[in-house]
Short mmCIF file of C-alpha atoms in Angstrom, two decimals:
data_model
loop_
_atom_site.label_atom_id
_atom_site.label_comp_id
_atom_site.label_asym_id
_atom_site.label_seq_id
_atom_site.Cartn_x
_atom_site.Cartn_y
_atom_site.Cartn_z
CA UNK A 128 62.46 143.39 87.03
CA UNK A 129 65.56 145.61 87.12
CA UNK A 130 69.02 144.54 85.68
CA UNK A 131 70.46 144.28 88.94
CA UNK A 132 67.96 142.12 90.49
CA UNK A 133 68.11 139.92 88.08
CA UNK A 134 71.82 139.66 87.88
CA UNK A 135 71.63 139.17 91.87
CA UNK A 136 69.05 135.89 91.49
CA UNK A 137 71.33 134.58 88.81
CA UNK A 138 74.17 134.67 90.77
CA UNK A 139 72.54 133.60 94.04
CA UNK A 140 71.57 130.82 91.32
CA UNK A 141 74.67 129.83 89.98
CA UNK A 142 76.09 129.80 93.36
CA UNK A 143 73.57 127.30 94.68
CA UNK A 144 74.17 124.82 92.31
CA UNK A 145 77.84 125.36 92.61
CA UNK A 146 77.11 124.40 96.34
CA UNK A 147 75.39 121.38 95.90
CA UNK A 148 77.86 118.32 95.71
CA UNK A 149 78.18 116.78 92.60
CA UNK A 150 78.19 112.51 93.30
CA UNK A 151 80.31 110.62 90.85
CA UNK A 152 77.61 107.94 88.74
CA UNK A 153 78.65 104.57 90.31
CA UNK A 154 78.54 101.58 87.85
CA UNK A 155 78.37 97.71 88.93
CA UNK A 156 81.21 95.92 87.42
CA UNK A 157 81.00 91.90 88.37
CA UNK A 158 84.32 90.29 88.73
CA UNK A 159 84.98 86.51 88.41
CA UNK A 160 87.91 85.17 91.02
CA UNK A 161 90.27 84.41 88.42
CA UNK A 162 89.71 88.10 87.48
CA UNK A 163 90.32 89.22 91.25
CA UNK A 164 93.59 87.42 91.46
CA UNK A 165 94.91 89.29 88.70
CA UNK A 166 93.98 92.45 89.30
CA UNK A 167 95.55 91.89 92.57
CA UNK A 168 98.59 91.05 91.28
CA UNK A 169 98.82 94.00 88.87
CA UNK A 170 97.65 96.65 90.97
CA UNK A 171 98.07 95.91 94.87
CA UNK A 172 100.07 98.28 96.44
CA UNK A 173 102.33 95.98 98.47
CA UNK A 174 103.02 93.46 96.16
CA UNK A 175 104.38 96.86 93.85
CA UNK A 176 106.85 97.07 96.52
CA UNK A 177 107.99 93.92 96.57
CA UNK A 178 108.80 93.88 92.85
CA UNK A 179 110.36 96.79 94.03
CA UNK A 180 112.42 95.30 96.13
CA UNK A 181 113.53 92.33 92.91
CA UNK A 182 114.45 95.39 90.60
CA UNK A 183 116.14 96.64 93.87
CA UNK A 184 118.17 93.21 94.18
CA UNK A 185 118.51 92.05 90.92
CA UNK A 186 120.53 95.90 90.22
CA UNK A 187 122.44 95.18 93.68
CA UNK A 188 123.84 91.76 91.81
CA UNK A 189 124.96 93.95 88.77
CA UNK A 190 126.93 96.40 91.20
CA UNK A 191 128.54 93.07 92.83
CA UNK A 192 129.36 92.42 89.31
CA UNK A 193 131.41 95.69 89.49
CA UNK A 194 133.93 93.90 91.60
CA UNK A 195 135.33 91.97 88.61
CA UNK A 196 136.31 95.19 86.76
CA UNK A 197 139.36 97.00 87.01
CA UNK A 198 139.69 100.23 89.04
CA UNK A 199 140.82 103.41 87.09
CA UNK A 200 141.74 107.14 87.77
CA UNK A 201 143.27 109.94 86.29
CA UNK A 202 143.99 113.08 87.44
CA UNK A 203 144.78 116.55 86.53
CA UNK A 204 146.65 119.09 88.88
CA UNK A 205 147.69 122.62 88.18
CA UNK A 206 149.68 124.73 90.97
CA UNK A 207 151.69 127.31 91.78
CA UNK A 208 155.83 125.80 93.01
CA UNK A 209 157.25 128.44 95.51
CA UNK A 210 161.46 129.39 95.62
CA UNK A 211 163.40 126.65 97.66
CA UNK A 212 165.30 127.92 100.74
CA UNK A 213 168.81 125.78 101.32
CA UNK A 214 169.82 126.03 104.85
CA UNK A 215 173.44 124.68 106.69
CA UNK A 216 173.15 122.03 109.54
CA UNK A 217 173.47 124.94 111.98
CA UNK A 218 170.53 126.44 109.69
CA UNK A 219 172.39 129.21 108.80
CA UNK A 220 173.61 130.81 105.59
CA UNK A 221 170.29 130.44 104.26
CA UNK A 222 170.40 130.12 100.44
CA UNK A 223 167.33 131.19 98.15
CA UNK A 224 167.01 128.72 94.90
CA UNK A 225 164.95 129.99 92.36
CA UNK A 226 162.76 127.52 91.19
CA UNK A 227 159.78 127.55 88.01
CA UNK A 228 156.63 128.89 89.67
CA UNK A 229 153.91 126.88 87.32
CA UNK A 230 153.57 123.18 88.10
CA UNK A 231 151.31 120.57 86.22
CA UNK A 232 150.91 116.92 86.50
CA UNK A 233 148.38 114.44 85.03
CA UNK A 234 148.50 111.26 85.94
CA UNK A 235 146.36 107.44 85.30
CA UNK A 236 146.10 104.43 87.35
CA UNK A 237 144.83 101.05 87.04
CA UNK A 238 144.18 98.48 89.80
CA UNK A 239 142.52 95.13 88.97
CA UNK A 240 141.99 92.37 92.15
CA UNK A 241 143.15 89.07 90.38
CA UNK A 242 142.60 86.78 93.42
CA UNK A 243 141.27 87.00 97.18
CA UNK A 244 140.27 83.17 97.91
CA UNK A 245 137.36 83.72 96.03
CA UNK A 246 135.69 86.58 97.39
CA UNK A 247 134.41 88.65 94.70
CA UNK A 248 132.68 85.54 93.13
CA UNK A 249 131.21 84.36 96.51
CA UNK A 250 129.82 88.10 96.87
CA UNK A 251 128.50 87.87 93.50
CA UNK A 252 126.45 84.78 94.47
CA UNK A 253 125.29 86.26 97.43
CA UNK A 254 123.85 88.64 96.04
CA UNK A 255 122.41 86.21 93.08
CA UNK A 256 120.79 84.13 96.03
CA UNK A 257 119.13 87.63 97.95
CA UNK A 258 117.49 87.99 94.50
CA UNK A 259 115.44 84.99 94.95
CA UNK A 260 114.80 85.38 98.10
CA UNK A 261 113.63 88.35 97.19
CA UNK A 262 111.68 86.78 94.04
CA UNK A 263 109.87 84.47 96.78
CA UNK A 264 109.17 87.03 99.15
CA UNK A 265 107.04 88.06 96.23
CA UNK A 266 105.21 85.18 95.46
CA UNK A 267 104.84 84.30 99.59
CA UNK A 268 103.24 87.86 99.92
CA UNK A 269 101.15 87.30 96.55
CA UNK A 270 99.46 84.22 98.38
CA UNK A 271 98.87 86.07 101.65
CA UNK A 272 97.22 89.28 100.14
CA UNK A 273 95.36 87.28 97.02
CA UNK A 274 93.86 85.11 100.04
CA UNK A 275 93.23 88.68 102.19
CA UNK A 276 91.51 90.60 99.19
CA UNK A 277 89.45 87.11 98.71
CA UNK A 278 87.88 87.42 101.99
CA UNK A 279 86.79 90.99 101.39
CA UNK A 280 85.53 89.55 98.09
CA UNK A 281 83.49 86.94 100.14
CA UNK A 282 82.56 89.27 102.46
CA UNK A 283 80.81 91.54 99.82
CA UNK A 284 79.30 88.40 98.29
CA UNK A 285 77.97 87.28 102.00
CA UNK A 286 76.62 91.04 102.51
CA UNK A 287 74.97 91.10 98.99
CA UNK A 288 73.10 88.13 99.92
CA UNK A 289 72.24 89.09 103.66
CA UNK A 290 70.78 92.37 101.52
CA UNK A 291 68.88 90.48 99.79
CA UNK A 292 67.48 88.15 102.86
CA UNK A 293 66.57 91.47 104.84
CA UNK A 294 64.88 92.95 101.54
CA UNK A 295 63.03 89.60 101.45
CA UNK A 296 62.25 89.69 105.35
CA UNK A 297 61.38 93.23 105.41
CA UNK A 298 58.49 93.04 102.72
CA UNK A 299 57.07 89.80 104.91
CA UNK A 300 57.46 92.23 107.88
CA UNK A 301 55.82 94.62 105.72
CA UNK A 302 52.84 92.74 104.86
CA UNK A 303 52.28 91.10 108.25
CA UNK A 304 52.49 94.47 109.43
CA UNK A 305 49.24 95.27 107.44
CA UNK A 306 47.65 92.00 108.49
CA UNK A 307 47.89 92.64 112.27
CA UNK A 308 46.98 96.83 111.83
CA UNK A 309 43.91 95.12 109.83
CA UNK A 310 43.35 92.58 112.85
CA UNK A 311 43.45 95.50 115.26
CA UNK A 312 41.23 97.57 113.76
CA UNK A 313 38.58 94.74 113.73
CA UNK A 314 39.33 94.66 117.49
CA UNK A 315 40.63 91.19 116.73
CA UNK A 316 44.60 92.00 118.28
CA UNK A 317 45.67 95.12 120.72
CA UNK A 318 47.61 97.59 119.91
CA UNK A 319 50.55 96.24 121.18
CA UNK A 320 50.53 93.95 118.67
CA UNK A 321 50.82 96.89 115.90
CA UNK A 322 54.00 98.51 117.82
CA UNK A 323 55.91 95.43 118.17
CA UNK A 324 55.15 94.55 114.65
CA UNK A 325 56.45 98.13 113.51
CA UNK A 326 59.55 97.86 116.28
CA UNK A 327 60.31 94.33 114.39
CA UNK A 328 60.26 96.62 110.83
CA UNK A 329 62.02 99.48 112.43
CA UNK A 330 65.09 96.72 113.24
CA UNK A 331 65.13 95.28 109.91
CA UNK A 332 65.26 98.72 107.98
CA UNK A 333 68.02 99.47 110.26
CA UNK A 334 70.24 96.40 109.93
CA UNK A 335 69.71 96.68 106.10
CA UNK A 336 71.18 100.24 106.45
CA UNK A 337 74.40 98.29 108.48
CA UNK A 338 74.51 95.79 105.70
CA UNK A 339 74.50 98.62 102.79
CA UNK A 340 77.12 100.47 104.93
CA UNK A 341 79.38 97.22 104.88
CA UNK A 342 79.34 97.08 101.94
CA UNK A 343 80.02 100.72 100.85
CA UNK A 344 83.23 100.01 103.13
CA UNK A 345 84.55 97.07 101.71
CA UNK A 346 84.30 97.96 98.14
CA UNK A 347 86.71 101.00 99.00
CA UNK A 348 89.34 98.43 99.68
CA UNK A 349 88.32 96.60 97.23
CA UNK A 350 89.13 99.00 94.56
CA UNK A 351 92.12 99.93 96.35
CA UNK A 352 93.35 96.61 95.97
CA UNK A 353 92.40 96.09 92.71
CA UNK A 354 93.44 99.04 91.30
CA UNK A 355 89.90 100.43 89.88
CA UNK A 356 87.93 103.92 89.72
CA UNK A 357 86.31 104.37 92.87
CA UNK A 358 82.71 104.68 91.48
CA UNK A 359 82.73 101.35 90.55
CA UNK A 360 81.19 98.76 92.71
CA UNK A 361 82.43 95.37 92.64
CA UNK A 362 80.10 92.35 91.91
CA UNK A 363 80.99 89.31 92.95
CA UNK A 364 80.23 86.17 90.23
CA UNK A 365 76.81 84.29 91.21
CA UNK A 366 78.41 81.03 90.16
CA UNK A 367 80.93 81.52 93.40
CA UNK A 368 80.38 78.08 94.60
CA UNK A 369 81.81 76.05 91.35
CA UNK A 370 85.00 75.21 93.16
CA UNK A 371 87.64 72.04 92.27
CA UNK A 372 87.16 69.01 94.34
CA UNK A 373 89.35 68.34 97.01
CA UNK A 374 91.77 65.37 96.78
CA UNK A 375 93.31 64.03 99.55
CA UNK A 376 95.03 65.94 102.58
CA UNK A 377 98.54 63.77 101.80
CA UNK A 378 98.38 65.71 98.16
CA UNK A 379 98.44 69.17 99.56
CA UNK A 380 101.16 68.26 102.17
CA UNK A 381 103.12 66.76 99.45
CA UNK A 382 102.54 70.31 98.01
CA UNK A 383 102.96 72.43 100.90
CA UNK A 384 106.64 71.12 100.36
CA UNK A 385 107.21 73.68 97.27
CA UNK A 386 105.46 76.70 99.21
CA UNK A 387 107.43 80.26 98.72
CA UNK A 388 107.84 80.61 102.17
CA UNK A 389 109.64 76.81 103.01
CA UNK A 390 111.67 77.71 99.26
CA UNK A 391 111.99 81.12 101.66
CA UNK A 392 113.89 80.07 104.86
CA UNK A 393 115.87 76.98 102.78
CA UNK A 394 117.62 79.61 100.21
CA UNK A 395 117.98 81.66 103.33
CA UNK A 396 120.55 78.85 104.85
CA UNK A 397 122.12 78.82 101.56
CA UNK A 398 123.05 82.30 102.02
CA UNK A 399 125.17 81.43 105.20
CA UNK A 400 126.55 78.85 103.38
CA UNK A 401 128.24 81.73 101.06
CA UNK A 402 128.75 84.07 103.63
CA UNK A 403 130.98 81.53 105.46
CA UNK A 404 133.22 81.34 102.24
CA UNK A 405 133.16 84.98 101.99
CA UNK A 406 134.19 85.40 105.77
CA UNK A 407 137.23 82.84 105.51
CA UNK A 408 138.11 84.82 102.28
CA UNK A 409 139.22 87.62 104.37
CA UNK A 410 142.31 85.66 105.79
CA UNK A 411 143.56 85.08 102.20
CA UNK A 412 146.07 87.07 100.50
CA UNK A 413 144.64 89.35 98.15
CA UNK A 414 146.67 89.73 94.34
CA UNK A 415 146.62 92.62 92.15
CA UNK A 416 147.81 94.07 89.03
CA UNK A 417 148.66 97.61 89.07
CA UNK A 418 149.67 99.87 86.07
CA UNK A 419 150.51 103.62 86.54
CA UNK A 420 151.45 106.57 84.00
CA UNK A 421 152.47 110.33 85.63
CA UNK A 422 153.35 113.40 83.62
CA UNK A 423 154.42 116.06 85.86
CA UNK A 424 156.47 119.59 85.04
CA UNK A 425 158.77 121.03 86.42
CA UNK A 426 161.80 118.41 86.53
CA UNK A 427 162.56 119.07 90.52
CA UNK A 428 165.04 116.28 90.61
CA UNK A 429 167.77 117.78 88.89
CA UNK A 430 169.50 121.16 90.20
CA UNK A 431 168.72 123.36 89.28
CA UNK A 432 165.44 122.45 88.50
CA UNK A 433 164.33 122.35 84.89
CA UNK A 434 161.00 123.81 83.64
CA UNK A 435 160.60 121.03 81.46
CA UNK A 436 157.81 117.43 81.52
CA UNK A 437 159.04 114.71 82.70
CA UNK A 438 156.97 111.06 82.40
CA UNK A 439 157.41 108.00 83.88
CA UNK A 440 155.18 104.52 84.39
CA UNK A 441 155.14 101.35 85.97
CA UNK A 442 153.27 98.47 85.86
CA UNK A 443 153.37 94.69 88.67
CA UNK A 444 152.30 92.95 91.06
CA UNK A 445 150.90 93.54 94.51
CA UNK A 446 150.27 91.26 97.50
CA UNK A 447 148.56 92.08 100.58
CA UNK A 448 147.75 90.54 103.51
CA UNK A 449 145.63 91.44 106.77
CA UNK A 450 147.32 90.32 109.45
CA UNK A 451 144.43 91.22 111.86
CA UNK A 452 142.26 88.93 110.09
CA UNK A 453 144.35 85.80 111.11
CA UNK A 454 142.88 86.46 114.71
CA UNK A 455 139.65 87.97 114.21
CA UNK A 456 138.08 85.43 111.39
CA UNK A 457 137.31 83.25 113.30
CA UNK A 458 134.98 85.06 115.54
CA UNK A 459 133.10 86.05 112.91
CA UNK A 460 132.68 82.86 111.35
CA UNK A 461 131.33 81.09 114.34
CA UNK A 462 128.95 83.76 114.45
CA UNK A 463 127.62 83.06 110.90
CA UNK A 464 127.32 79.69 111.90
CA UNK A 465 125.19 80.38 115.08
CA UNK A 466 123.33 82.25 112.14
CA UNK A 467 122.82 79.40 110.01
CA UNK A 468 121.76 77.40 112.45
CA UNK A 469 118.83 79.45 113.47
CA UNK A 470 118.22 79.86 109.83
CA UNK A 471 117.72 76.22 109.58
CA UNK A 472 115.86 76.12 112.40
CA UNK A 473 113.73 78.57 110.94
CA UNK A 474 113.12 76.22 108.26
CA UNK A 475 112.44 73.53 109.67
CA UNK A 476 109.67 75.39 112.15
CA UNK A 477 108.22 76.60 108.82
CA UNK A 478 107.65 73.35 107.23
CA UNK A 479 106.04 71.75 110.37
CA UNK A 480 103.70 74.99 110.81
CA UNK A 481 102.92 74.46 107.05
CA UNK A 482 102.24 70.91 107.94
CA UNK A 483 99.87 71.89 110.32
CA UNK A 484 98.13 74.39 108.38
CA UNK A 485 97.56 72.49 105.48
CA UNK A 486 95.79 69.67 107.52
CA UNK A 487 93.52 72.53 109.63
CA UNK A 488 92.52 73.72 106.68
CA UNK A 489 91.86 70.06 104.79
CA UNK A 490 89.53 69.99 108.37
CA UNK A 491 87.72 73.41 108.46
CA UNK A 492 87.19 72.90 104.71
CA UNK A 493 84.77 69.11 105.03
CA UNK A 494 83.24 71.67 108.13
CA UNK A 495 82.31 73.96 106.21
CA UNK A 496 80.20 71.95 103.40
CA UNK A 497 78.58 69.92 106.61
CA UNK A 498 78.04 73.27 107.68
CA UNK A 499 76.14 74.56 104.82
CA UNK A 500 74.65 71.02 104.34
CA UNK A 501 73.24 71.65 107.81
CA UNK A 502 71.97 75.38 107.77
CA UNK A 503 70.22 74.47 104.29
CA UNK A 504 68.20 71.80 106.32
CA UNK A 505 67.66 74.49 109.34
CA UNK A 506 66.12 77.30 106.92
CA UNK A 507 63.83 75.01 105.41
CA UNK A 508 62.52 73.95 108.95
CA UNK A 509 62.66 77.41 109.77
CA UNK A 510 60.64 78.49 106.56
CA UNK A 511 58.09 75.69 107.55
CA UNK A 512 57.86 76.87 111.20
CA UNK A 513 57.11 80.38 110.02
CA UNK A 514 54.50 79.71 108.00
CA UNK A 515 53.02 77.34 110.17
CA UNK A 516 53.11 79.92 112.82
CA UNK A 517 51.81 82.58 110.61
CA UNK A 518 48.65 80.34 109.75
CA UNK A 519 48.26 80.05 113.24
CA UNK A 520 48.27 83.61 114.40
CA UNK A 521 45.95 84.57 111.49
CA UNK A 522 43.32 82.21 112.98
CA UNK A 523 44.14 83.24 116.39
CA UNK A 524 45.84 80.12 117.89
CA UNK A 525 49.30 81.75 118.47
CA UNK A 526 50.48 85.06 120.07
CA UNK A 527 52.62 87.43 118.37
CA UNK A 528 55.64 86.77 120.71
CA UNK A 529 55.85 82.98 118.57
CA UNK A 530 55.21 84.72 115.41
CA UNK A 531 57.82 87.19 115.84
CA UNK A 532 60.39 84.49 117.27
CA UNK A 533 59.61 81.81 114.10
CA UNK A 534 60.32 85.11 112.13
CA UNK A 535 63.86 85.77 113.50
CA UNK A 536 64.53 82.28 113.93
CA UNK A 537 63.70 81.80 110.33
CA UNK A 538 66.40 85.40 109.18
CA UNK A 539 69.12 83.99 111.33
CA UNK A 540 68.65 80.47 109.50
CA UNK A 541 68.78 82.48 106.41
CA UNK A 542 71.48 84.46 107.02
CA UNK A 543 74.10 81.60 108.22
CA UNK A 544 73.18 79.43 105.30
CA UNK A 545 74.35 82.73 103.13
CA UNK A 546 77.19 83.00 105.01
CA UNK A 547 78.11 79.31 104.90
CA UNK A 548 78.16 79.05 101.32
CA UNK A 549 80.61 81.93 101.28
CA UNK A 550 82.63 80.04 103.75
CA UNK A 551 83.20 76.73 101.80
CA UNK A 552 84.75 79.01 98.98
CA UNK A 553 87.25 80.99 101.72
CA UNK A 554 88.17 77.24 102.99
CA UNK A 555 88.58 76.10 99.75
CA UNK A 556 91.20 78.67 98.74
CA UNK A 557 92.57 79.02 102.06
CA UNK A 558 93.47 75.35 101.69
CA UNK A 559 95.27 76.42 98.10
CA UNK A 560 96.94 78.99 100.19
CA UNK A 561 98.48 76.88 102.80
CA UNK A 562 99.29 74.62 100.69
CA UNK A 563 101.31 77.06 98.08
CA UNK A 564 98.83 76.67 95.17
CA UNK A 565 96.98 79.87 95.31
#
């Protein structure tokens, strides 16, 4: 073979395998709940914005805190002092007064708010109460997207299972499949038989694919959420079902009474309660000390003017008042109060819808366990119809038509019992959730 033949097919080589795509190795990593809330609250992305949103209130208190603190300046000015012109009344006889060209003056100030009917330390608390709102913002959104990433969680652990029930169904499908093309080859069944028996296998094969697909979906938010590589591929715990018993329904509304969102709109109303003291602060005189210190050259008071530094300082008192605000306060209080009434109205619509909540879910939860206690005795009948009908086609006392229906009738069985167990958990929590114990 010549050289540069063979350096052609190595190429041609190397470029093939540089073309093929190169699959990250996925590894299974099971994850208990307790695990899955804390991930969550590590590594979701929105609750990292709403602890961005604490650092971004808690620093917004500290620059309140500025208020208390003096004011100071200084400043430096250099500049260039043009000849005076000295005119009569009748601006004639116009006089030219020489005067030192180079001026300089540095100067300081001080201003310090003593009193304003209590304004700076009302804004101060304002600000001190939008923290915690902010801090249970936070814990209201950690409930809502611990309970959201939990139903993905479910809803991997209800497709693992439904995998495993169409696995299961598809080798029965599998072997029957070989029964009947055994029966039609003894002339026993028709051919029609054979191609709705494949058509049933065909289905399954395909919904497994949908299931797998899911699945592949979910655990892309999943890791998302949780903050993991993306080739792994979350396992839900098989002991999913071990959940606390459920206590009465007056227990969780007794609870429902410290949920983040009811603490929420109640601090909220507090807030108006400051604001209204920071509104009728505006109408009071505000009190100041002041403290000044100028050095300035040339001397321009005396004539003719000396090119020499001259320093002088004071120090007082000030007291202002606006005026304006004697008419216009009292607009805006009203309107804080119109405020704080909806606020409060807010709150009190928040505790009833909690109310209500907490007892659907108490409900739905005692609906679900019937549920599963119901399905579990439906896929056993199922399972016993199947068979029954599967002994009965074999010996030719059924048609393939009741086969085939005891065979779906006994998947769907399958399938909502899987899904029902998944549900009890989802109640269980969302209960916690409503509740504000999640």
């Amino acid at each position: 073979m010549k050289p540069t033949v063979f350096v052609n097919l190595l190429t041609a080589m190397l470029l093939l395998l540089l073309a093929v795509p190169v699959q990250a190795q996925q590894t299974e990593q099971r994850v208990s709940v307790a695990q899955l809330f804390e991930l969550t609250r590590q590594n979701h992305p929105k609750l990292k914005v709403a602890q961005a949103d604490i650092d971004i209130a808690r620093q917004s208190t500290e620059v309140a805190r500025n208020a208390q603190l003096p004011s100071v300046s200084a400043g430096l000015q250099s500049y260039y002092l043009g000849n005076s012109v000295v005119l009569d009344k009748d601006f004639s006889n116009a006089t030219k007064v020489a005067m030192p060209h180079h001026g300089t003056s540095f100067s300081t100030e001080a201003n310090w708010l003593v009193w304003k009917g209590g304004l700076v330390r009302n804004s101060i608390q304002i600000q001190s109460l939008k923290e915690g709102l902010m801090q249970l913002n936070y814990e209201s959104n950690e409930q809502n997207i611990k309970l959201l990433v939990l139903g993905h969680y479910l809803d991997v652990y209800k497709l693992l299972n439904q995998e495993k029930v169409y696995t299961r169904n598809i080798a029965l499908a599998e072997r029957r499949l070989e029964n009947i093309q055994r029966l039609h080859k003894e002339g026993i069944v028709t051919r029609n038989d054979v191609v709705r028996a494949e058509l049933q296998l065909s289905n399954l094969n395909l919904a497994r694919q949908v299931v797998q697909n899911n699945r592949a979906i979910l655990n892309k938010q999943l890791t998302v959420a949780l903050g993991l590589p993306d080739e792994v591929v979350v396992v839900p715990e098989e002991a999913l079902l071990a959940t606390a018993e459920v206590s009465a329904v007056q227990d969780y509304q007794l609870a429902s009474k410290s949920h983040p969102s009811l603490l929420l709109a109640r601090r909220s109303v507090e807030v108006y309660d400051v604001a209204d003291k920071v509104i009728r602060a505006e109408r009071s005189p505000s009190l100041s000390l002041f403290s000044g210190n100028k050095l300035q050259r040339p001397l321009t008071t005396s004539v003719p003017a000396l090119d020499m530094y001259s320093n002088g300082w004071s120090t007082g008192l000030s007291l202002n008042i606006n005026l304006d605000a004697l008419y216009k306060t009292p607009r805006k209080v009203q309107l804080n109060r119109f405020e704080q009434d909806k606020a409060q109205a807010q709150a009190n619509d928040t505790e009833q819808q909690l109310e209500v909540a907490v007892n659907a879910s108490y409900i739905k939860y005692h609906e679900a366990v019937s549920q599963r206690n119901t399905y579990g005795v439906q896929k056993s009948l199922a399972g016993e119809n199947y068979r029954i009908m599967e002994s009965k086609y074999n010996n030719q006392l059924a048609i393939l038509l009741d086969l085939l229906d005891a065979s779906n009738a006994k998947l769907d069985a399958e399938l909502q019992f899987t899904n029902a167990e998944a549900n009890i958990v989802f109640s269980y929590y969302k209960l916690l959730k409503d509740s504000g114990q999640l």
